[in-house]
Amino acid sequence: MGDKVFILNSGKVSLNYEDIETGQEIHDLVKTGEFFGVKSALGRFVREETAVVLADSTVVAFSVPEFEQLVIKNSRVVLKMLKVFSNQLRRIQKQVQNLIYAEEHINPEKGLFSIGEYYLNNKAYDQAIYAFKRYLVYYPSGASSSEAIKNIETAESYLQKYGSGQGPDLSPPAAQPIEADKPQKTKELSDIAQSYYKAVSLISQEKYDDAYNEFKAIVNSSDDQEYISKSQYEMGRCLFYVKKYDNCIRLFTTWIQKYPKHPDLKDALYFIANSHEAMANKDKAISIYKKVLALTPESESLYPKARKALRKLEGEKA
Amino acid sequence: MSSFNQMFQRFSKSFPKGSIIFCEYEPGDNFYLIQSGRVKIVKIIGEIEKTLDILNPGEIFGEMAILEEAPRSATTIAMDKVQALEFNRANFEIIMRGNPQIALKLMKLFIKRIYDQKRRFMILTLDDIEAKVADVFLMLAEKESQVARESDTIEFKTSIDDIAHWAGIPPAECRNVINHFSQQRRVELYSDRIVVKNINDFDRFVKSRRKTKE
């Protein structure tokens, strides 16, 4: 850790360091009258260079406050240093940028517009108006310029009518805070969720074959385990409703093995028991209904359903 | 400072509370010195407005504009009624000559930036993705090093997205690495923080990966 800044009065001093890009050892000679050790002293960092005396030399060492006093009185020095450091900063920034080229480069036009959209959706109308107006300044005939004008009008009228932070939701998903660490996934999910609910509504319309195919498509195209397990469960239901009991039992049996801890497990068992009952496999149906009862709290609506079915079967047997 | 403020009053601009001073992606060659009020630096990441920093009177922002003609990398919003001196590339040198105090402040800011970028470079040049992630934790720990450390366990108020950003890797990959660390009981993952059980273990791990590379 360095706390001194040096100036070379006479002699020969070399600053030795490794180039961060190539790992090559670099030797920079310090000119007489030049400062060295500035960065680590002012920034209180570990020294990054080794200063080696190559010939008898005299240096003046300054403490940080002494150095600061000195440069404040000498704007020429501080300006010169600013130039050196700004060049260094520019260089290292370029090196870092080269390494992270993989990070998507958002085009500034789209970026600026999306900032406006963000604030508009979050009812921060002043901020939205600023961003859209700047957009129009820089991109007066840009791809989204007419939309920007429309959005400014909307923002201005909402600001007047409702005030900042108030007003109707323009884009419900964006207006609600979403878990910060997976914005991308949320978008993907909503697509899956959409197809899933579309298929669920097909069941309620009793279009079981269509629903089955929709769920199957979700299972085949998605990698979201939550929706895959839900969709497979619904496929089992469809099979039950179209009276393909064999297939239904097979599907739910595999499903249970795959998701033994799924919250819908007992419902799946209920469908298996029901299928056995429909196929007149009374004993199997009874034993599985018993399992359902063992797993289901009495408070759940499934419990009386399973109990009723079980009593009926046991009554028939008796 | 007050005489300075008088001298440069013609550069002074006022921003109402809540207004944007400049917006991410906007081109710009002005930079600012806050005279009064606070300025919030935010970035919209995904669907979230993330506060990167809050600046107080006497602090400088937008200074990168004098270095390069790149779009703004963040949005700045006035948290109070803000009074700030607005400079540009053309009057930069005049102002720095007129007030070396600001030049010194800017110099320190550049020094810090150079160090941060170098540190980031070191992370990015590691080949091993697990080492990259571990090194991000080391970097974050270094930033907090002023506080005397009582144990090897350190709590980071950070998210997987932040770590992924620093490591220059996709968030999904970063999540996998951190889950793996979690299975190995090297970290504990919470919704608002990540706890590293033994920072020295990460230090040794990163060092070994850096050596094998050379």
Short mmCIF file of C-alpha atoms in Angstrom, two decimals:
data_model
loop_
_atom_site.label_atom_id
_atom_site.label_comp_id
_atom_site.label_asym_id
_atom_site.label_seq_id
_atom_site.Cartn_x
_atom_site.Cartn_y
_atom_site.Cartn_z
CA MET A 1 0.00 0.00 0.00
CA GLY A 2 1.43 3.35 -0.99
CA ASP A 3 1.08 6.63 0.87
CA LYS A 4 3.80 8.69 -0.81
CA VAL A 5 4.07 10.40 -4.15
CA PHE A 6 7.54 10.84 -5.62
CA ILE A 7 9.16 13.21 -8.03
CA LEU A 8 12.41 12.33 -9.72
CA ASN A 9 15.03 15.03 -9.25
CA SER A 10 18.03 13.38 -10.81
CA GLY A 11 19.24 9.91 -11.76
CA LYS A 12 17.49 7.01 -13.41
CA VAL A 13 14.38 5.23 -12.13
CA SER A 14 12.40 2.57 -13.95
CA LEU A 15 8.82 1.58 -13.27
CA ASN A 16 8.42 -2.14 -13.84
CA TYR A 17 5.03 -3.78 -14.19
CA GLU A 18 3.24 -6.50 -16.08
CA ASP A 19 1.03 -5.56 -18.99
CA ILE A 20 -2.42 -6.82 -17.99
CA GLU A 21 -3.23 -7.87 -21.52
CA THR A 22 -0.08 -9.72 -22.53
CA GLY A 23 1.48 -10.47 -19.15
CA GLN A 24 4.67 -8.99 -20.59
CA GLU A 25 7.02 -7.20 -18.21
CA ILE A 26 7.14 -3.51 -19.08
CA HIS A 27 9.92 -1.13 -18.04
CA ASP A 28 9.02 2.56 -18.18
CA LEU A 29 11.75 5.08 -17.49
CA VAL A 30 10.70 8.02 -15.33
CA LYS A 31 11.73 11.39 -16.74
CA THR A 32 13.38 13.86 -14.39
CA GLY A 33 10.80 16.23 -12.97
CA GLU A 34 8.07 13.62 -13.40
CA PHE A 35 5.82 12.35 -10.63
CA PHE A 36 5.43 8.66 -9.95
CA GLY A 37 3.43 6.56 -7.51
CA VAL A 38 0.49 8.96 -7.81
CA LYS A 39 -2.32 6.50 -8.45
CA SER A 40 -1.70 4.10 -5.60
CA ALA A 41 -1.05 6.94 -3.13
CA LEU A 42 -4.13 8.97 -4.01
CA GLY A 43 -6.37 5.97 -4.47
CA ARG A 44 -4.86 4.17 -1.45
CA PHE A 45 -4.30 1.06 -3.54
CA VAL A 46 -1.61 -1.54 -3.43
CA ARG A 47 1.32 -0.40 -5.58
CA GLU A 48 1.01 -1.79 -9.07
CA GLU A 49 4.50 -0.99 -10.20
CA THR A 50 7.93 -1.63 -8.81
CA ALA A 51 10.16 1.45 -8.95
CA VAL A 52 13.73 0.34 -9.54
CA VAL A 53 16.67 2.71 -9.17
CA LEU A 54 19.00 2.10 -12.12
CA ALA A 55 21.60 4.75 -11.27
CA ASP A 56 22.24 6.94 -8.23
CA SER A 57 19.11 9.07 -7.99
CA THR A 58 17.54 11.72 -5.82
CA VAL A 59 13.80 11.84 -5.38
CA VAL A 60 11.49 14.04 -3.33
CA ALA A 61 8.75 12.21 -1.48
CA PHE A 62 5.44 13.92 -0.71
CA SER A 63 2.69 12.80 1.57
CA VAL A 64 -0.74 12.84 -0.07
CA PRO A 65 -1.82 16.15 1.58
CA GLU A 66 1.48 17.75 0.59
CA PHE A 67 1.06 16.55 -2.95
CA GLU A 68 -2.52 17.83 -3.09
CA GLN A 69 -1.41 21.26 -1.87
CA LEU A 70 1.27 21.30 -4.51
CA VAL A 71 -0.97 20.46 -7.45
CA ILE A 72 -3.75 22.76 -6.37
CA LYS A 73 -1.29 25.61 -6.63
CA ASN A 74 -0.15 24.41 -9.98
CA SER A 75 -3.00 23.87 -12.40
CA ARG A 76 -0.60 23.07 -15.24
CA VAL A 77 0.58 19.96 -13.39
CA VAL A 78 -2.87 18.79 -12.49
CA LEU A 79 -4.15 19.30 -16.03
CA LYS A 80 -1.25 17.32 -17.42
CA MET A 81 -1.96 14.49 -14.99
CA LEU A 82 -5.64 14.58 -15.84
CA LYS A 83 -4.72 14.04 -19.46
CA VAL A 84 -2.45 11.12 -18.62
CA PHE A 85 -5.08 9.47 -16.45
CA SER A 86 -7.92 10.08 -18.84
CA ASN A 87 -5.87 8.38 -21.56
CA GLN A 88 -5.16 5.45 -19.28
CA LEU A 89 -8.81 5.22 -18.36
CA ARG A 90 -9.87 5.34 -21.99
CA ARG A 91 -7.41 2.57 -22.80
CA ILE A 92 -8.41 0.22 -20.00
CA GLN A 93 -12.07 0.85 -20.74
CA LYS A 94 -11.55 -0.19 -24.32
CA GLN A 95 -9.72 -3.32 -23.17
CA VAL A 96 -12.59 -4.24 -20.87
CA GLN A 97 -15.15 -3.52 -23.58
CA ASN A 98 -13.28 -5.84 -25.95
CA LEU A 99 -13.63 -8.64 -23.43
CA ILE A 100 -17.34 -8.19 -22.87
CA TYR A 101 -18.37 -7.72 -26.48
CA ALA A 102 -20.63 -10.66 -25.79
CA GLU A 103 -22.87 -8.39 -23.75
CA GLU A 104 -25.55 -7.22 -26.12
CA HIS A 105 -25.02 -3.81 -27.60
CA ILE A 106 -28.32 -2.03 -27.37
CA ASN A 107 -28.72 0.50 -30.08
CA PRO A 108 -28.97 3.92 -28.39
CA GLU A 109 -32.07 4.87 -30.35
CA LYS A 110 -34.01 1.85 -29.13
CA GLY A 111 -32.47 2.22 -25.69
CA LEU A 112 -33.58 5.81 -25.26
CA PHE A 113 -37.10 4.95 -26.41
CA SER A 114 -37.29 2.01 -24.01
CA ILE A 115 -36.33 4.28 -21.09
CA GLY A 116 -39.31 6.47 -21.99
CA GLU A 117 -41.53 3.40 -22.12
CA TYR A 118 -40.29 2.23 -18.75
CA TYR A 119 -41.17 5.53 -17.07
CA LEU A 120 -44.49 5.80 -18.88
CA ASN A 121 -45.49 2.30 -17.77
CA ASN A 122 -44.49 3.19 -14.23
CA LYS A 123 -46.49 6.43 -14.33
CA ALA A 124 -43.42 8.61 -13.92
CA TYR A 125 -44.82 10.95 -16.57
CA ASP A 126 -42.26 13.76 -16.19
CA GLN A 127 -39.40 11.35 -16.75
CA ALA A 128 -41.22 9.68 -19.65
CA ILE A 129 -41.85 13.04 -21.33
CA TYR A 130 -38.19 13.97 -20.93
CA ALA A 131 -36.97 10.73 -22.50
CA PHE A 132 -39.42 10.80 -25.43
CA LYS A 133 -38.68 14.47 -26.11
CA ARG A 134 -34.96 13.76 -26.15
CA TYR A 135 -35.68 10.87 -28.49
CA LEU A 136 -37.40 13.28 -30.87
CA VAL A 137 -34.49 15.72 -30.63
CA TYR A 138 -31.94 13.11 -31.64
CA TYR A 139 -34.08 10.92 -33.89
CA PRO A 140 -36.76 13.24 -35.34
CA SER A 141 -37.50 10.76 -38.12
CA GLY A 142 -36.58 7.65 -36.15
CA ALA A 143 -38.46 4.37 -36.33
CA SER A 144 -40.46 5.17 -33.20
CA SER A 145 -40.87 8.93 -33.63
CA SER A 146 -44.63 8.86 -34.21
CA GLU A 147 -45.02 6.56 -31.24
CA ALA A 148 -42.89 8.90 -29.16
CA ILE A 149 -45.18 11.82 -30.03
CA LYS A 150 -48.22 9.73 -29.12
CA ASN A 151 -46.60 8.69 -25.84
CA ILE A 152 -45.75 12.30 -24.95
CA GLU A 153 -49.39 13.24 -25.51
CA THR A 154 -50.54 10.34 -23.34
CA ALA A 155 -48.05 11.19 -20.60
CA GLU A 156 -49.01 14.88 -20.64
CA SER A 157 -52.73 14.18 -20.48
CA TYR A 158 -52.31 11.57 -17.70
CA LEU A 159 -50.07 13.93 -15.78
CA GLN A 160 -52.79 16.59 -15.93
CA LYS A 161 -55.68 14.23 -15.29
CA TYR A 162 -54.23 11.92 -12.69
CA GLY A 163 -50.89 13.32 -11.58
CA SER A 164 -47.54 11.65 -11.23
CA GLY A 165 -47.66 8.05 -10.06
CA GLN A 166 -51.41 7.85 -10.77
CA GLY A 167 -53.48 6.83 -13.74
CA PRO A 168 -54.45 3.71 -15.64
CA ASP A 169 -52.02 0.88 -16.16
CA LEU A 170 -50.64 1.04 -19.66
CA SER A 171 -48.72 -2.18 -19.51
CA PRO A 172 -49.61 -4.30 -16.49
CA PRO A 173 -46.55 -6.58 -16.53
CA ALA A 174 -44.11 -3.66 -16.57
CA ALA A 175 -46.04 -1.60 -14.05
CA GLN A 176 -45.74 -4.31 -11.45
CA PRO A 177 -42.42 -4.90 -9.82
CA ILE A 178 -41.05 -8.20 -10.98
CA GLU A 179 -38.31 -10.15 -9.28
CA ALA A 180 -35.15 -8.36 -10.21
CA ASP A 181 -33.03 -11.34 -11.03
CA LYS A 182 -35.02 -12.90 -13.83
CA PRO A 183 -36.63 -10.34 -16.10
CA GLN A 184 -35.95 -12.41 -19.19
CA LYS A 185 -37.42 -15.55 -17.81
CA THR A 186 -40.59 -13.75 -16.82
CA LYS A 187 -41.19 -12.81 -20.41
CA GLU A 188 -40.64 -16.34 -21.60
CA LEU A 189 -42.84 -17.67 -18.84
CA SER A 190 -45.73 -15.45 -19.72
CA ASP A 191 -45.74 -16.97 -23.22
CA ILE A 192 -45.85 -20.48 -21.77
CA ALA A 193 -48.43 -19.38 -19.25
CA GLN A 194 -50.55 -18.01 -22.07
CA SER A 195 -50.59 -21.26 -24.02
CA TYR A 196 -51.15 -23.18 -20.80
CA TYR A 197 -54.23 -21.18 -19.84
CA LYS A 198 -55.52 -21.32 -23.38
CA ALA A 199 -55.38 -25.12 -23.16
CA VAL A 200 -57.03 -25.12 -19.73
CA SER A 201 -59.90 -23.14 -21.17
CA LEU A 202 -60.26 -25.75 -23.91
CA ILE A 203 -60.85 -28.34 -21.18
CA SER A 204 -63.61 -26.24 -19.71
CA GLN A 205 -65.14 -26.03 -23.19
CA GLU A 206 -64.96 -29.86 -23.19
CA LYS A 207 -62.67 -29.80 -26.23
CA TYR A 208 -60.50 -32.50 -24.68
CA ASP A 209 -58.68 -33.62 -27.82
CA ASP A 210 -57.65 -30.07 -28.70
CA ALA A 211 -56.63 -29.38 -25.13
CA TYR A 212 -54.57 -32.57 -25.02
CA ASN A 213 -52.68 -31.53 -28.16
CA GLU A 214 -52.04 -28.03 -26.78
CA PHE A 215 -50.61 -29.41 -23.54
CA LYS A 216 -48.52 -31.88 -25.47
CA ALA A 217 -47.07 -29.03 -27.53
CA ILE A 218 -46.13 -27.20 -24.32
CA VAL A 219 -44.42 -30.29 -22.93
CA ASN A 220 -42.46 -30.77 -26.14
CA SER A 221 -41.41 -27.18 -26.67
CA SER A 222 -40.77 -25.86 -23.18
CA ASP A 223 -37.98 -26.46 -20.73
CA ASP A 224 -39.86 -24.99 -17.81
CA GLN A 225 -40.38 -27.86 -15.40
CA GLU A 226 -43.27 -26.19 -13.64
CA TYR A 227 -45.35 -25.89 -16.80
CA ILE A 228 -44.24 -29.28 -18.10
CA SER A 229 -45.44 -31.03 -14.94
CA LYS A 230 -48.69 -29.05 -14.90
CA SER A 231 -49.33 -29.73 -18.57
CA GLN A 232 -48.66 -33.44 -18.23
CA TYR A 233 -51.09 -33.53 -15.33
CA GLU A 234 -53.74 -31.85 -17.49
CA MET A 235 -53.06 -34.35 -20.30
CA GLY A 236 -53.94 -37.09 -17.83
CA ARG A 237 -57.21 -35.37 -17.06
CA CYS A 238 -58.02 -35.09 -20.76
CA LEU A 239 -57.40 -38.81 -21.23
CA PHE A 240 -59.75 -39.53 -18.34
CA TYR A 241 -62.51 -37.38 -19.80
CA VAL A 242 -62.27 -39.03 -23.21
CA LYS A 243 -62.48 -42.37 -21.37
CA LYS A 244 -59.01 -43.58 -22.42
CA TYR A 245 -58.60 -45.05 -18.94
CA ASP A 246 -55.66 -47.28 -19.75
CA ASN A 247 -53.66 -44.38 -21.14
CA CYS A 248 -54.75 -42.19 -18.28
CA ILE A 249 -53.48 -44.66 -15.67
CA ARG A 250 -50.21 -45.09 -17.53
CA LEU A 251 -49.64 -41.35 -17.86
CA PHE A 252 -50.41 -40.56 -14.23
CA THR A 253 -48.30 -43.49 -12.98
CA THR A 254 -45.26 -42.19 -14.86
CA TRP A 255 -46.09 -38.66 -13.79
CA ILE A 256 -46.18 -39.66 -10.11
CA GLN A 257 -42.83 -41.39 -10.42
CA LYS A 258 -41.40 -38.28 -12.01
CA TYR A 259 -42.91 -35.79 -9.55
CA PRO A 260 -43.38 -37.74 -6.30
CA LYS A 261 -43.62 -34.52 -4.32
CA HIS A 262 -45.95 -32.59 -6.58
CA PRO A 263 -48.80 -30.82 -4.75
CA ASP A 264 -51.29 -32.38 -7.19
CA LEU A 265 -50.08 -35.89 -6.37
CA LYS A 266 -53.24 -36.95 -4.54
CA ASP A 267 -55.42 -35.61 -7.35
CA ALA A 268 -53.41 -37.68 -9.79
CA LEU A 269 -53.97 -40.75 -7.59
CA TYR A 270 -57.68 -39.94 -7.50
CA PHE A 271 -57.78 -40.01 -11.33
CA ILE A 272 -55.97 -43.35 -11.33
CA ALA A 273 -58.45 -44.76 -8.83
CA ASN A 274 -61.34 -43.35 -10.84
CA SER A 275 -59.98 -44.94 -14.02
CA HIS A 276 -59.66 -48.32 -12.30
CA GLU A 277 -63.20 -47.94 -11.03
CA ALA A 278 -64.44 -47.15 -14.55
CA MET A 279 -62.67 -50.26 -15.83
CA ALA A 280 -64.22 -52.29 -12.97
CA ASN A 281 -60.89 -53.01 -11.29
CA LYS A 282 -62.61 -52.66 -7.94
CA ASP A 283 -59.80 -53.87 -5.68
CA LYS A 284 -57.22 -51.63 -7.27
CA ALA A 285 -59.59 -48.68 -7.14
CA ILE A 286 -60.31 -49.29 -3.43
CA SER A 287 -56.65 -49.49 -2.44
CA ILE A 288 -55.80 -46.31 -4.32
CA TYR A 289 -58.78 -44.38 -2.92
CA LYS A 290 -57.50 -45.38 0.52
CA LYS A 291 -54.11 -43.95 -0.38
CA VAL A 292 -55.77 -40.71 -1.50
CA LEU A 293 -57.60 -40.47 1.82
CA ALA A 294 -54.39 -41.08 3.74
CA LEU A 295 -52.65 -38.28 1.89
CA THR A 296 -55.47 -35.74 1.86
CA PRO A 297 -56.40 -33.50 4.79
CA GLU A 298 -60.09 -33.68 5.62
CA SER A 299 -60.48 -29.99 4.91
CA GLU A 300 -59.77 -30.45 1.22
CA SER A 301 -62.63 -30.95 -1.21
CA LEU A 302 -60.93 -34.05 -2.58
CA TYR A 303 -61.36 -35.86 0.75
CA PRO A 304 -65.18 -36.24 0.74
CA LYS A 305 -65.10 -37.12 -2.97
CA ALA A 306 -62.64 -39.93 -2.39
CA ARG A 307 -64.46 -41.10 0.75
CA LYS A 308 -67.76 -41.22 -1.11
CA ALA A 309 -66.23 -43.22 -3.96
CA LEU A 310 -64.57 -45.59 -1.51
CA ARG A 311 -67.78 -46.17 0.47
CA LYS A 312 -69.68 -46.83 -2.71
CA LEU A 313 -67.15 -49.41 -3.85
CA GLU A 314 -66.91 -51.07 -0.44
CA GLY A 315 -70.72 -51.13 -0.25
CA GLU A 316 -70.89 -52.85 -3.65
CA LYS A 317 -68.36 -55.36 -2.51
CA ALA A 318 -70.01 -56.10 0.74
CA MET B 1 -15.86 26.97 -3.10
CA SER B 2 -18.29 29.89 -2.78
CA SER B 3 -16.08 32.31 -4.66
CA PHE B 4 -15.74 29.66 -7.27
CA ASN B 5 -19.49 29.32 -7.49
CA GLN B 6 -19.78 33.06 -8.04
CA MET B 7 -17.10 32.98 -10.70
CA PHE B 8 -18.86 30.31 -12.67
CA GLN B 9 -22.42 31.29 -11.96
CA ARG B 10 -23.10 31.65 -15.65
CA PHE B 11 -22.63 27.89 -15.97
CA SER B 12 -25.12 27.19 -13.22
CA LYS B 13 -28.30 25.36 -14.10
CA SER B 14 -31.31 24.50 -12.02
CA PHE B 15 -33.23 21.21 -12.17
CA PRO B 16 -36.61 20.77 -10.48
CA LYS B 17 -37.07 17.88 -8.08
CA GLY B 18 -37.76 14.63 -9.89
CA SER B 19 -36.55 15.84 -13.27
CA ILE B 20 -34.10 13.94 -15.43
CA ILE B 21 -30.77 15.70 -15.91
CA PHE B 22 -29.68 13.32 -18.60
CA CYS B 23 -30.94 10.02 -19.78
CA GLU B 24 -29.21 6.72 -20.48
CA TYR B 25 -28.41 6.28 -24.20
CA GLU B 26 -28.58 10.02 -24.81
CA PRO B 27 -25.51 11.47 -26.48
CA GLY B 28 -23.98 14.21 -24.37
CA ASP B 29 -20.84 16.21 -23.81
CA ASN B 30 -21.76 18.03 -20.60
CA PHE B 31 -20.65 17.15 -17.15
CA TYR B 32 -21.84 18.54 -13.88
CA LEU B 33 -20.70 19.67 -10.47
CA ILE B 34 -23.48 19.63 -7.90
CA GLN B 35 -23.83 22.91 -5.97
CA SER B 36 -26.94 22.00 -4.00
CA GLY B 37 -29.39 19.12 -3.82
CA ARG B 38 -28.86 15.43 -4.38
CA VAL B 39 -28.65 13.50 -7.64
CA LYS B 40 -29.65 9.89 -8.08
CA ILE B 41 -27.88 7.75 -10.68
CA VAL B 42 -30.11 4.98 -11.99
CA LYS B 43 -30.07 2.33 -14.64
CA ILE B 44 -33.04 0.42 -15.92
CA ILE B 45 -32.17 -3.24 -15.89
CA GLY B 46 -34.91 -5.48 -17.20
CA GLU B 47 -38.06 -4.07 -15.66
CA ILE B 48 -36.41 -2.53 -12.65
CA GLU B 49 -35.02 0.92 -12.00
CA LYS B 50 -31.81 0.29 -10.11
CA THR B 51 -30.14 3.03 -8.07
CA LEU B 52 -26.41 2.90 -8.68
CA ASP B 53 -25.42 5.87 -6.55
CA ILE B 54 -26.63 8.98 -4.79
CA LEU B 55 -24.43 12.05 -5.16
CA ASN B 56 -24.20 15.06 -2.86
CA PRO B 57 -23.14 18.68 -3.33
CA GLY B 58 -19.51 18.98 -4.40
CA GLU B 59 -19.62 15.78 -6.38
CA ILE B 60 -19.13 15.43 -10.12
CA PHE B 61 -21.14 13.38 -12.57
CA GLY B 62 -21.30 12.87 -16.33
CA GLU B 63 -17.54 13.26 -16.46
CA MET B 64 -17.13 10.35 -18.88
CA ALA B 65 -18.54 12.61 -21.58
CA ILE B 66 -15.30 14.56 -21.71
CA LEU B 67 -13.38 11.36 -22.35
CA GLU B 68 -15.34 9.82 -25.15
CA GLU B 69 -18.30 10.38 -27.35
CA ALA B 70 -20.26 7.40 -26.11
CA PRO B 71 -23.93 7.53 -25.15
CA ARG B 72 -24.69 8.09 -21.47
CA SER B 73 -24.41 4.86 -19.54
CA ALA B 74 -26.94 5.76 -16.85
CA THR B 75 -29.82 8.12 -16.13
CA THR B 76 -29.46 10.93 -13.59
CA ILE B 77 -32.44 12.28 -11.70
CA ALA B 78 -32.66 15.28 -9.38
CA MET B 79 -33.76 13.99 -5.96
CA ASP B 80 -34.25 17.53 -4.65
CA LYS B 81 -34.24 20.84 -6.41
CA VAL B 82 -30.73 20.65 -7.82
CA GLN B 83 -28.39 23.47 -8.69
CA ALA B 84 -25.38 22.33 -10.72
CA LEU B 85 -22.61 23.81 -12.81
CA GLU B 86 -22.76 22.50 -16.34
CA PHE B 87 -19.48 22.18 -18.18
CA ASN B 88 -18.60 20.91 -21.60
CA ARG B 89 -15.52 19.81 -23.45
CA ALA B 90 -14.92 23.30 -24.79
CA ASN B 91 -14.84 25.08 -21.44
CA PHE B 92 -13.38 22.14 -19.54
CA GLU B 93 -9.79 23.32 -19.64
CA ILE B 94 -10.66 26.88 -18.67
CA ILE B 95 -12.57 25.62 -15.70
CA MET B 96 -9.87 23.22 -14.60
CA ARG B 97 -7.26 25.96 -14.81
CA GLY B 98 -9.54 28.26 -12.89
CA ASN B 99 -10.12 25.70 -10.18
CA PRO B 100 -7.50 23.01 -9.66
CA GLN B 101 -9.55 21.77 -6.69
CA ILE B 102 -12.08 20.35 -9.13
CA ALA B 103 -9.31 19.05 -11.34
CA LEU B 104 -7.87 17.20 -8.35
CA LYS B 105 -11.27 15.77 -7.54
CA LEU B 106 -11.68 14.64 -11.11
CA MET B 107 -8.20 13.17 -11.07
CA LYS B 108 -9.07 11.07 -8.03
CA LEU B 109 -12.25 9.94 -9.73
CA PHE B 110 -10.23 8.85 -12.78
CA ILE B 111 -7.73 7.02 -10.58
CA LYS B 112 -10.54 5.11 -8.93
CA ARG B 113 -12.10 4.31 -12.29
CA ILE B 114 -8.79 3.07 -13.70
CA TYR B 115 -8.34 0.80 -10.71
CA ASP B 116 -11.91 -0.53 -10.94
CA GLN B 117 -11.55 -1.22 -14.64
CA LYS B 118 -8.23 -2.98 -14.14
CA ARG B 119 -9.76 -5.12 -11.47
CA ARG B 120 -12.62 -5.94 -13.78
CA PHE B 121 -10.15 -6.81 -16.51
CA MET B 122 -8.50 -9.32 -14.17
CA ILE B 123 -11.88 -11.00 -13.58
CA LEU B 124 -12.77 -11.12 -17.25
CA THR B 125 -9.47 -12.69 -18.29
CA LEU B 126 -9.92 -15.72 -16.06
CA ASP B 127 -10.79 -18.73 -18.22
CA ASP B 128 -12.65 -20.69 -15.58
CA ILE B 129 -16.22 -19.47 -15.13
CA GLU B 130 -16.34 -20.53 -11.47
CA ALA B 131 -13.15 -18.60 -10.83
CA LYS B 132 -14.68 -15.53 -12.48
CA VAL B 133 -17.64 -15.64 -10.14
CA ALA B 134 -15.43 -16.25 -7.10
CA ASP B 135 -13.21 -13.34 -8.15
CA VAL B 136 -16.21 -11.00 -8.33
CA PHE B 137 -16.83 -11.81 -4.66
CA LEU B 138 -13.18 -11.08 -3.91
CA MET B 139 -13.44 -7.74 -5.69
CA LEU B 140 -16.57 -6.84 -3.75
CA ALA B 141 -14.82 -7.86 -0.53
CA GLU B 142 -11.84 -5.63 -1.39
CA LYS B 143 -14.18 -2.67 -1.76
CA GLU B 144 -15.36 -3.20 1.78
CA SER B 145 -11.91 -3.83 3.15
CA GLN B 146 -11.87 -0.65 5.25
CA VAL B 147 -14.13 -2.43 7.69
CA ALA B 148 -12.08 -4.72 9.86
CA ARG B 149 -13.08 -8.25 9.10
CA GLU B 150 -13.85 -10.44 12.05
CA SER B 151 -14.33 -13.72 10.26
CA ASP B 152 -13.88 -15.35 6.88
CA THR B 153 -17.64 -15.26 6.29
CA ILE B 154 -18.81 -12.22 4.37
CA GLU B 155 -22.32 -11.15 3.53
CA PHE B 156 -22.88 -9.42 0.18
CA LYS B 157 -25.99 -7.36 -0.48
CA THR B 158 -25.93 -8.25 -4.10
CA SER B 159 -27.85 -10.21 -6.69
CA ILE B 160 -26.96 -12.89 -9.21
CA ASP B 161 -27.55 -10.35 -11.99
CA ASP B 162 -24.99 -7.99 -10.50
CA ILE B 163 -22.44 -10.76 -10.16
CA ALA B 164 -23.15 -11.89 -13.73
CA HIS B 165 -22.64 -8.33 -14.94
CA TRP B 166 -19.26 -8.02 -13.23
CA ALA B 167 -18.15 -11.45 -14.39
CA GLY B 168 -19.27 -10.72 -17.94
CA ILE B 169 -21.33 -13.91 -18.15
CA PRO B 170 -25.03 -14.58 -18.80
CA PRO B 171 -27.17 -14.49 -15.61
CA ALA B 172 -28.35 -18.07 -16.19
CA GLU B 173 -24.78 -19.37 -16.21
CA CYS B 174 -23.99 -17.30 -13.16
CA ARG B 175 -26.96 -18.82 -11.37
CA ASN B 176 -25.67 -22.32 -12.17
CA VAL B 177 -22.25 -21.51 -10.77
CA ILE B 178 -23.68 -20.01 -7.59
CA ASN B 179 -26.04 -22.97 -7.18
CA HIS B 180 -23.04 -25.24 -7.49
CA PHE B 181 -21.15 -23.21 -4.87
CA SER B 182 -24.25 -23.46 -2.72
CA GLN B 183 -24.32 -27.26 -3.05
CA GLN B 184 -20.67 -27.30 -2.06
CA ARG B 185 -21.66 -25.18 0.96
CA ARG B 186 -19.25 -22.46 -0.09
CA VAL B 187 -22.04 -19.88 -0.33
CA GLU B 188 -25.53 -19.41 1.03
CA LEU B 189 -28.05 -17.88 -1.29
CA TYR B 190 -30.85 -15.63 0.00
CA SER B 191 -33.32 -13.45 -1.85
CA ASP B 192 -31.58 -10.21 -0.87
CA ARG B 193 -28.03 -11.31 -0.19
CA ILE B 194 -25.35 -13.89 -0.81
CA VAL B 195 -23.14 -15.13 2.01
CA VAL B 196 -19.67 -16.39 1.23
CA LYS B 197 -18.65 -18.86 3.93
CA ASN B 198 -14.92 -18.55 3.54
CA ILE B 199 -13.52 -15.73 1.44
CA ASN B 200 -9.98 -17.08 1.84
CA ASP B 201 -11.07 -20.28 0.17
CA PHE B 202 -12.22 -18.23 -2.85
CA ASP B 203 -8.93 -16.34 -2.76
CA ARG B 204 -6.91 -19.56 -2.97
CA PHE B 205 -9.22 -20.92 -5.66
CA VAL B 206 -8.89 -17.83 -7.88
CA LYS B 207 -5.13 -17.66 -7.37
CA SER B 208 -4.71 -21.28 -8.42
CA ARG B 209 -6.73 -20.66 -11.58
CA ARG B 210 -4.79 -17.54 -12.40
CA LYS B 211 -1.49 -19.38 -12.05
CA THR B 212 -2.37 -22.34 -14.23
CA LYS B 213 -3.22 -19.87 -16.95
CA GLU B 214 0.21 -18.32 -17.02
#
